[in-house]
Short mmCIF file of C-alpha atoms and ligand atoms in Angstrom, two decimals:
data_model
loop_
_atom_site.label_atom_id
_atom_site.label_comp_id
_atom_site.label_asym_id
_atom_site.label_seq_id
_atom_site.Cartn_x
_atom_site.Cartn_y
_atom_site.Cartn_z
CA MET C 1 42.98 -34.45 -16.19
CA TYR C 2 39.22 -33.52 -16.35
CA GLN C 3 37.36 -33.16 -19.71
CA ALA C 4 33.72 -32.41 -18.24
CA PHE C 5 31.65 -31.38 -15.46
CA LEU C 6 28.43 -32.92 -14.26
CA VAL C 7 26.00 -30.23 -13.01
CA LYS C 8 23.82 -30.97 -10.01
CA TYR C 9 20.78 -28.68 -9.51
CA GLY C 10 18.00 -28.50 -7.09
CA GLU C 11 14.71 -30.18 -8.23
CA ILE C 12 12.36 -29.81 -5.44
CA GLY C 13 9.23 -28.08 -6.46
CA VAL C 14 10.28 -28.03 -10.08
CA LYS C 15 8.12 -30.49 -11.89
CA GLY C 16 6.53 -30.86 -15.31
CA LYS C 17 6.73 -27.96 -17.66
CA ASN C 18 8.47 -25.88 -15.13
CA ARG C 19 11.19 -28.34 -14.92
CA HIS C 20 11.97 -27.84 -18.57
CA LEU C 21 12.04 -24.10 -18.13
CA PHE C 22 14.25 -24.44 -15.21
CA GLU C 23 16.79 -26.68 -17.11
CA ASP C 24 16.70 -24.52 -20.14
CA ALA C 25 17.28 -21.34 -18.34
CA LEU C 26 20.12 -22.96 -16.41
CA ILE C 27 21.67 -24.25 -19.62
CA HIS C 28 21.36 -20.79 -21.28
CA GLN C 29 23.14 -19.09 -18.27
CA ILE C 30 25.78 -21.86 -18.04
CA LYS C 31 26.56 -21.06 -21.78
CA TYR C 32 26.44 -17.36 -21.20
CA THR C 33 28.86 -17.57 -18.14
CA LEU C 34 31.26 -19.94 -19.99
CA LYS C 35 31.98 -17.43 -22.74
CA GLN C 36 34.07 -15.71 -20.04
CA ALA C 37 36.29 -18.86 -19.52
CA GLU C 38 38.84 -19.83 -21.88
CA GLY C 39 37.90 -22.91 -24.02
CA GLU C 40 35.00 -24.17 -26.09
CA PHE C 41 32.25 -26.09 -24.29
CA LEU C 42 29.44 -28.19 -25.31
CA VAL C 43 26.56 -28.03 -22.69
CA THR C 44 23.76 -30.92 -22.97
CA LYS C 45 20.95 -32.25 -21.12
CA GLU C 46 20.56 -35.98 -20.76
CA GLN C 47 18.24 -37.93 -18.54
CA GLY C 48 17.67 -35.26 -16.14
CA ARG C 49 21.40 -34.19 -15.88
CA ILE C 50 23.41 -31.48 -17.44
CA TYR C 51 26.83 -31.88 -18.62
CA VAL C 52 29.52 -29.33 -19.65
CA GLU C 53 32.09 -30.91 -21.90
CA ALA C 54 35.23 -29.11 -22.87
CA GLN C 55 35.88 -29.29 -26.62
CA GLY C 56 39.68 -29.40 -26.37
CA GLU C 57 42.08 -27.13 -24.28
CA PHE C 58 40.26 -25.25 -21.47
CA ASP C 59 41.21 -23.25 -18.17
CA TYR C 60 40.11 -25.41 -15.36
CA GLU C 61 40.29 -22.74 -12.75
CA GLU C 62 38.36 -20.33 -14.90
CA THR C 63 35.72 -22.84 -15.67
CA VAL C 64 35.30 -23.62 -12.02
CA ALA C 65 35.01 -20.06 -11.03
CA SER C 66 32.35 -19.37 -13.80
CA LEU C 67 30.26 -22.36 -12.91
CA LYS C 68 30.26 -20.97 -9.26
CA THR C 69 28.42 -17.91 -10.56
CA VAL C 70 25.40 -19.75 -12.04
CA PHE C 71 22.34 -19.65 -9.84
CA GLY C 72 20.57 -22.93 -9.78
CA ILE C 73 23.59 -25.01 -9.68
CA VAL C 74 23.86 -26.71 -6.26
CA ALA C 75 27.09 -28.56 -6.92
CA PHE C 76 29.15 -29.74 -9.72
CA CYS C 77 31.67 -32.55 -10.28
CA PRO C 78 34.78 -32.61 -12.41
CA VAL C 79 34.52 -35.70 -14.65
CA VAL C 80 37.18 -37.76 -16.36
CA ILE C 81 36.04 -39.31 -19.62
CA CYS C 82 37.36 -42.63 -20.71
CA PRO C 83 36.66 -44.49 -23.88
CA GLU C 84 34.73 -47.60 -23.65
CA GLU C 85 37.30 -50.28 -24.35
CA GLY C 86 36.61 -52.97 -21.97
CA PHE C 87 36.88 -53.58 -18.19
CA GLU C 88 40.70 -53.86 -17.95
CA GLN C 89 40.96 -50.42 -19.63
CA LEU C 90 38.26 -49.01 -17.22
CA SER C 91 40.24 -50.47 -14.36
CA ARG C 92 43.46 -48.81 -15.47
CA ASP C 93 41.75 -45.54 -15.94
CA MET C 94 40.08 -45.47 -12.49
CA LEU C 95 43.39 -46.29 -10.72
CA GLN C 96 45.16 -43.42 -12.55
CA TYR C 97 42.10 -41.16 -11.76
CA VAL C 98 42.36 -42.09 -8.00
CA GLY C 99 46.05 -41.81 -7.96
CA HIS C 100 45.90 -38.27 -9.56
CA ALA C 101 43.00 -36.93 -7.47
CA TYR C 102 43.89 -38.50 -4.09
CA GLY C 103 47.43 -39.85 -4.09
CA ASN C 104 47.57 -42.71 -1.34
CA ARG C 105 45.72 -40.61 0.94
CA GLU C 106 44.13 -42.23 4.05
CA LEU C 107 40.24 -42.20 3.18
CA THR C 108 37.22 -44.35 3.10
CA PHE C 109 35.38 -44.84 -0.12
CA LYS C 110 32.81 -46.62 -1.97
CA VAL C 111 32.44 -47.35 -5.73
CA HIS C 112 29.11 -46.68 -7.19
CA THR C 113 28.31 -47.70 -10.60
CA ARG C 114 25.40 -46.74 -13.06
CA ARG C 115 24.84 -48.28 -16.43
CA GLY C 116 23.09 -46.08 -19.06
CA LYS C 117 24.32 -48.68 -21.54
CA LYS C 118 22.67 -51.95 -20.69
CA ASP C 119 24.77 -54.17 -23.11
CA TYR C 120 27.97 -53.57 -21.08
CA PRO C 121 29.22 -57.14 -20.37
CA MET C 122 29.24 -56.79 -16.54
CA GLU C 123 26.55 -55.81 -13.90
CA SER C 124 26.64 -52.54 -12.08
CA MET C 125 27.40 -54.41 -8.65
CA GLU C 126 30.14 -56.52 -10.08
CA ILE C 127 31.80 -53.63 -11.57
CA SER C 128 31.75 -51.66 -8.46
CA ALA C 129 33.07 -54.70 -6.33
CA GLU C 130 35.72 -55.33 -8.58
CA LEU C 131 37.08 -51.77 -9.08
CA GLY C 132 36.82 -51.41 -5.48
CA GLY C 133 39.14 -54.34 -4.82
CA ARG C 134 41.57 -53.02 -7.28
CA ILE C 135 41.58 -49.65 -5.55
CA LEU C 136 42.27 -51.25 -2.15
CA ASP C 137 45.13 -53.20 -3.68
CA ALA C 138 46.65 -50.21 -5.31
CA PHE C 139 46.19 -47.80 -2.45
CA PRO C 140 46.71 -49.52 0.90
CA ALA C 141 45.80 -46.42 2.87
CA MET C 142 42.26 -46.41 1.57
CA LYS C 143 39.35 -48.42 3.26
CA VAL C 144 35.89 -49.27 2.02
CA ASP C 145 33.05 -47.91 3.97
CA VAL C 146 29.74 -48.70 2.21
CA HIS C 147 27.56 -46.65 4.62
CA HIS C 148 29.43 -43.42 5.21
CA PRO C 149 32.23 -43.18 2.61
CA GLN C 150 34.35 -39.96 2.65
CA VAL C 151 34.63 -40.29 -1.11
CA MET C 152 32.17 -41.80 -3.59
CA PHE C 153 33.83 -42.88 -6.76
CA GLU C 154 31.15 -42.79 -9.31
CA VAL C 155 31.21 -44.62 -12.54
CA GLU C 156 28.83 -43.96 -15.24
CA ILE C 157 28.77 -46.25 -18.36
CA ARG C 158 27.36 -44.89 -21.54
CA SER C 159 28.81 -44.79 -24.96
CA ARG C 160 31.82 -43.37 -22.98
CA ILE C 161 32.50 -43.94 -19.41
CA PHE C 162 32.44 -41.02 -16.86
CA LEU C 163 34.47 -41.18 -13.62
CA TYR C 164 33.98 -38.42 -10.72
CA SER C 165 34.01 -38.15 -7.22
CA GLU C 166 34.76 -34.47 -6.28
CA VAL C 167 31.95 -32.24 -5.41
CA ILE C 168 32.34 -28.53 -5.78
CA ALA C 169 29.38 -26.28 -4.25
CA GLY C 170 27.66 -23.98 -6.52
CA PRO C 171 25.63 -20.93 -5.34
CA GLY C 172 22.36 -22.60 -5.21
CA GLY C 173 19.11 -20.64 -6.02
CA MET C 174 17.13 -20.60 -9.22
CA PRO C 175 18.32 -20.08 -12.75
CA MET C 176 18.31 -16.48 -14.11
CA GLY C 177 15.10 -15.38 -15.51
CA THR C 178 12.84 -18.06 -14.08
CA ASN C 179 11.25 -15.52 -11.78
CA GLY C 180 10.69 -12.44 -13.77
CA LYS C 181 12.49 -9.26 -13.51
CA ALA C 182 13.15 -6.60 -10.69
CA MET C 183 14.55 -2.93 -10.75
CA LEU C 184 17.30 -2.45 -8.40
CA LEU C 185 18.36 0.90 -7.14
CA LEU C 186 22.03 0.58 -7.27
CA SER C 187 24.22 3.22 -5.69
CA GLY C 188 28.18 3.05 -5.30
CA GLY C 189 27.71 1.71 -1.71
CA ILE C 190 28.33 -1.67 -0.14
CA ASP C 191 24.62 -2.74 0.33
CA SER C 192 22.73 -2.32 -2.87
CA PRO C 193 24.90 -4.60 -5.05
CA VAL C 194 24.54 -7.34 -2.29
CA ALA C 195 20.74 -6.70 -2.42
CA GLY C 196 20.57 -7.23 -6.17
CA TYR C 197 22.70 -10.52 -5.89
CA MET C 198 20.24 -11.80 -3.32
CA VAL C 199 17.14 -11.20 -5.36
CA ALA C 200 18.88 -12.47 -8.58
CA LYS C 201 19.88 -15.57 -6.81
CA ARG C 202 16.08 -16.49 -6.73
CA GLY C 203 16.07 -16.43 -10.55
CA VAL C 204 15.07 -12.84 -10.85
CA LYS C 205 16.63 -10.76 -13.78
CA ILE C 206 17.96 -7.47 -12.82
CA ASP C 207 17.62 -4.02 -14.27
CA ALA C 208 19.10 -1.00 -12.43
CA THR C 209 18.77 2.74 -11.87
CA TYR C 210 21.62 4.86 -10.52
CA PHE C 211 21.01 8.59 -9.51
CA HIS C 212 23.87 10.90 -9.79
CA ALA C 213 24.29 14.62 -9.37
CA PRO C 214 26.79 16.13 -11.71
CA PRO C 215 28.88 18.23 -11.16
CA TYR C 216 28.50 17.62 -7.46
CA THR C 217 29.08 13.84 -8.03
CA SER C 218 31.96 12.93 -10.39
CA GLU C 219 32.33 10.87 -13.47
CA ARG C 220 34.53 8.38 -11.32
CA ALA C 221 31.47 7.97 -8.94
CA LYS C 222 29.44 6.88 -11.89
CA GLN C 223 32.19 4.73 -13.24
CA LYS C 224 32.24 2.98 -9.77
CA VAL C 225 28.59 2.11 -10.22
CA VAL C 226 29.14 0.83 -13.77
CA ASP C 227 32.05 -1.44 -12.27
CA LEU C 228 29.77 -2.75 -9.52
CA ALA C 229 27.02 -3.60 -12.07
CA LYS C 230 29.78 -5.28 -14.10
CA ILE C 231 30.47 -7.47 -11.05
CA VAL C 232 26.83 -8.38 -10.34
CA ALA C 233 26.46 -8.96 -14.11
CA ARG C 234 28.71 -12.08 -13.71
CA TYR C 235 25.90 -13.64 -11.80
CA THR C 236 22.98 -12.15 -13.68
CA GLY C 237 24.01 -11.62 -17.23
CA PRO C 238 23.61 -8.33 -18.97
CA ILE C 239 22.16 -5.56 -16.87
CA TYR C 240 20.39 -2.63 -18.31
CA LEU C 241 21.43 0.34 -16.12
CA LYS C 242 19.53 3.63 -16.25
CA VAL C 243 21.91 6.58 -15.18
CA VAL C 244 19.44 9.45 -14.07
CA ASN C 245 20.66 13.05 -13.60
CA PHE C 246 19.18 13.91 -10.26
CA THR C 247 20.82 17.36 -9.74
CA ASP C 248 18.01 19.72 -10.58
CA ILE C 249 15.53 17.75 -8.62
CA GLN C 250 17.90 17.77 -5.55
CA LEU C 251 18.82 21.40 -5.72
CA TYR C 252 14.98 22.16 -5.94
CA ILE C 253 14.23 19.91 -2.89
CA TYR C 254 17.12 21.84 -1.25
CA GLU C 255 15.88 25.26 -2.07
CA GLN C 256 12.15 24.49 -1.00
CA CYS C 257 12.24 22.14 1.80
CA ARG C 258 13.46 21.96 5.36
CA HIS C 259 16.94 20.47 5.24
CA GLU C 260 16.37 17.92 7.75
CA GLU C 261 13.60 16.37 5.48
CA LEU C 262 15.97 16.55 2.33
CA THR C 263 17.09 12.95 2.40
CA ILE C 264 13.65 11.41 2.93
CA ILE C 265 12.06 13.54 0.27
CA MET C 266 14.93 12.85 -2.01
CA ARG C 267 14.66 9.02 -1.52
CA ARG C 268 10.92 9.20 -2.18
CA TYR C 269 11.66 10.79 -5.60
CA MET C 270 14.20 8.22 -6.17
CA MET C 271 11.81 5.44 -5.61
CA ARG C 272 9.09 7.28 -7.85
CA ILE C 273 11.49 7.51 -10.80
CA ALA C 274 12.87 3.96 -10.34
CA GLU C 275 9.29 2.67 -10.48
CA HIS C 276 8.41 4.49 -13.59
CA PHE C 277 11.25 2.72 -15.27
CA ALA C 278 10.34 -0.58 -13.86
CA GLN C 279 6.82 -0.26 -15.18
CA GLU C 280 8.05 0.82 -18.56
CA THR C 281 10.42 -2.25 -18.65
CA GLY C 282 8.44 -5.00 -17.19
CA SER C 283 9.94 -5.16 -13.84
CA LEU C 284 7.54 -6.59 -11.15
CA GLY C 285 9.21 -5.01 -7.91
CA LEU C 286 11.95 -2.77 -6.78
CA VAL C 287 14.99 -3.77 -4.86
CA THR C 288 16.97 -1.68 -2.39
CA GLY C 289 19.84 -2.30 -0.01
CA GLU C 290 18.00 -0.98 3.10
CA SER C 291 18.27 -2.48 6.47
CA ILE C 292 16.28 -1.45 9.46
CA GLY C 293 18.08 1.04 11.51
CA GLN C 294 21.36 1.37 9.66
CA VAL C 295 21.10 5.18 9.03
CA ALA C 296 18.67 7.87 9.82
CA SER C 297 16.64 7.19 6.26
CA GLN C 298 16.33 3.42 7.35
CA THR C 299 14.31 3.75 10.54
CA MET C 300 10.91 2.01 10.43
CA GLN C 301 9.32 5.58 10.17
CA SER C 302 11.70 6.48 7.27
CA LEU C 303 11.14 3.22 5.52
CA ALA C 304 7.38 3.81 5.87
CA ALA C 305 7.71 7.13 4.49
CA THR C 306 9.82 6.03 1.47
CA ASN C 307 7.77 3.10 0.82
CA ALA C 308 4.40 5.02 0.63
CA VAL C 309 5.10 6.54 -2.80
CA CYS C 310 5.56 3.03 -4.34
CA THR C 311 2.70 0.87 -5.81
CA MET C 312 5.04 -1.95 -6.66
CA PRO C 313 6.38 -4.34 -3.90
CA VAL C 314 9.81 -3.07 -2.78
CA TYR C 315 12.03 -5.93 -1.96
CA ARG C 316 14.72 -5.33 0.64
CA PRO C 317 16.66 -8.57 1.05
CA LEU C 318 19.21 -7.07 3.58
CA ILE C 319 16.40 -5.78 6.04
CA GLY C 320 17.41 -7.86 8.91
CA PHE C 321 21.20 -8.01 8.40
CA ASP C 322 23.76 -6.23 10.45
CA LYS C 323 26.47 -4.18 8.53
CA GLN C 324 29.19 -6.87 9.07
CA GLU C 325 27.03 -9.51 7.59
CA ILE C 326 26.48 -7.57 4.49
CA VAL C 327 30.07 -6.69 4.24
CA ASP C 328 30.85 -10.44 4.55
CA LEU C 329 28.58 -11.06 1.66
CA SER C 330 29.97 -8.40 -0.41
CA GLU C 331 33.47 -9.74 0.09
CA LYS C 332 32.05 -13.24 -0.97
CA ILE C 333 30.36 -12.00 -4.14
CA GLY C 334 33.38 -9.78 -5.01
CA THR C 335 31.86 -6.24 -4.92
CA TYR C 336 33.47 -5.12 -1.66
CA GLU C 337 36.69 -3.71 -2.96
CA THR C 338 34.87 -1.60 -5.54
CA SER C 339 32.24 -0.56 -3.10
CA ILE C 340 34.76 0.99 -0.70
CA GLN C 341 36.45 3.13 -3.30
CA PRO C 342 36.12 6.75 -1.96
CA PHE C 343 33.73 8.39 -4.31
CA GLU C 344 31.08 10.73 -3.01
CA ASP C 345 27.53 9.82 -3.74
CA CYS C 346 24.65 12.13 -4.05
CA CYS C 347 23.14 11.14 -0.94
CA THR C 348 26.01 12.47 1.06
CA ILE C 349 26.36 15.79 -0.62
CA PHE C 350 23.32 17.77 0.59
CA VAL C 351 22.92 15.86 3.69
CA ALA C 352 21.83 17.73 6.76
CA LYS C 353 23.62 17.71 9.99
CA HIS C 354 20.53 16.31 11.88
CA PRO C 355 18.23 14.55 9.39
CA VAL C 356 14.90 13.48 10.65
CA THR C 357 14.72 10.04 12.14
CA LYS C 358 11.06 9.66 12.65
CA PRO C 359 9.54 11.35 9.83
CA ASN C 360 5.73 11.77 9.91
CA LEU C 361 4.10 10.89 6.65
CA ASN C 362 1.57 13.78 6.68
CA ILE C 363 4.30 16.29 7.33
CA ILE C 364 6.50 15.02 4.56
CA GLN C 365 3.59 15.12 2.08
CA ASN C 366 2.86 18.54 3.24
CA SER C 367 6.53 19.62 2.75
CA GLU C 368 6.32 18.10 -0.80
CA LYS C 369 3.50 20.56 -1.57
CA LYS C 370 6.20 23.11 -1.57
CA LEU C 371 7.59 21.47 -4.68
CA ALA C 372 4.26 21.54 -6.73
CA GLU C 373 5.28 24.31 -9.07
CA LYS C 374 8.16 22.70 -10.71
CA ILE C 375 8.64 19.09 -9.59
CA GLU C 376 6.60 17.42 -12.23
CA GLU C 377 8.47 19.00 -15.02
CA LEU C 378 11.88 18.21 -13.47
CA VAL C 379 10.88 14.60 -12.82
CA LYS C 380 9.92 14.35 -16.36
CA GLU C 381 13.16 15.99 -17.67
CA ALA C 382 15.24 13.54 -15.58
CA ILE C 383 13.21 10.62 -16.92
CA ASP C 384 13.51 11.81 -20.49
CA SER C 385 17.21 12.47 -20.17
CA ALA C 386 18.24 9.27 -18.56
CA GLU C 387 21.00 7.38 -20.19
CA THR C 388 20.84 3.54 -20.70
CA ILE C 389 23.97 1.69 -20.25
CA ILE C 390 24.03 -2.11 -21.04
CA VAL C 391 26.48 -3.68 -18.63
CA GLU C 392 28.20 -6.83 -19.39
CA PRO C 393 30.53 -8.73 -17.01
P1 ATP R 1 24.22 1.54 -0.20
O1 ATP R 1 25.45 1.00 0.62
O2 ATP R 1 23.44 0.57 -0.95
O3 ATP R 1 24.52 2.74 -0.94
P2 ATP R 1 23.46 3.07 2.10
O4 ATP R 1 23.67 2.31 3.41
O5 ATP R 1 24.47 3.98 1.72
O6 ATP R 1 23.40 1.95 0.94
P3 ATP R 1 21.37 4.83 1.52
O7 ATP R 1 22.26 5.75 1.04
O8 ATP R 1 20.31 5.28 2.59
O9 ATP R 1 22.10 3.52 2.35
O10 ATP R 1 20.47 4.18 0.57
C1 ATP R 1 19.50 3.12 0.64
C2 ATP R 1 19.22 2.39 -0.61
O11 ATP R 1 18.72 3.41 -1.49
C3 ATP R 1 20.42 1.88 -1.17
O12 ATP R 1 20.72 0.68 -0.76
C4 ATP R 1 20.10 1.86 -2.70
O13 ATP R 1 19.22 0.91 -3.02
C5 ATP R 1 19.18 3.17 -2.80
N1 ATP R 1 20.08 4.18 -3.23
C6 ATP R 1 20.66 5.19 -2.37
N2 ATP R 1 21.44 6.02 -3.14
C7 ATP R 1 21.14 5.73 -4.39
C8 ATP R 1 21.55 6.35 -5.77
N3 ATP R 1 22.43 7.40 -5.81
N4 ATP R 1 21.18 5.66 -6.88
C9 ATP R 1 20.51 4.59 -6.81
N5 ATP R 1 19.97 4.03 -5.66
C10 ATP R 1 20.36 4.64 -4.47
MG1 MG R 2 24.50 4.83 -0.31
#
């Protein structure tokens, strides 16, 4: 029944030149996303509105699912397009539309008409009143409520006529790329993909870094991270994923430092390396899936010790979330099933039985002195040998 979608987007605070950037970024991302849905689409901007029009056959469910992944879309409405062939035709089209979409359901409604084409022979108010009357005649269970209608039948008259009423919620947020870029530390866990999603939702493009430790971590564990990046890329577009071989650094820390400090020192090296890539590729911040108190390496003291090596801001969008809240979000965005696949990650392999939970920064810095001989060279090697994978949805 539908041939198009009207896209509604948040406009508050987006004015002047920024508004154009916002709209152009939104259109760009809509076009990118719709490549994944079956069908050809024309995406246009007209008088502060964005329309997505199918050029022939298309898969409605797939298209709706795709539009739900585009940040910046507050809501969208499936639209029926009628040719402009006089009021009697419009009235027939409207009744057919109402019948299809709502049957003879008990509901309250109002008709609201807008004329983009001022030479149409009837006034907006007159059109609304006349169509309202005909809907009442055809669907006796429906009633008019001009103040708080359950359904608003919208009529937009231009060279063709657009009818719509259904409103589907979008993800909200800001269009991709309107707020710079950040480097996500992406592991195979539940939290970091959600953290990436949350920052991306504010219009931030995402790059990612993954640390693996072959042969202690498997090829499957790496594939799982690529799979997670693929899911996040549905929302963000292509993700440049750096895969860093962390084995030698980890083994060296394991040899030189106290085992209960291993995790915290390792996390500090992860941050340093991720920040190096972030600087190299123009990211303005780091993103992690940390949440206060979740594990030993995420107490306030541990976070302070990890944070101390970073010069860039570190964004931790999950900082105040309980695990269950993060799980709920990961189910909503579609990463949960992949995250719970049982592949070991490099943090769990050398993990001490009793890691420090309240690391003292001075002590940690002193411990790191024991790495002086080889660590710089190992870090350089890890950076130089990192693999870059461009992950598309
Ligand atoms: P997650 O579920 O995201 O793996 P977690 O609860 O397992 O988190 P940690 O292992 O302490 O917590 O990791 C904290 C954060 O550090 C992660 O959210 C992620 O951003 C980053 N991180 C941890 N391990 C890796 C890794 N192997 N590669 C890249 N980033 C990592
Ligand atoms: Mg983890």
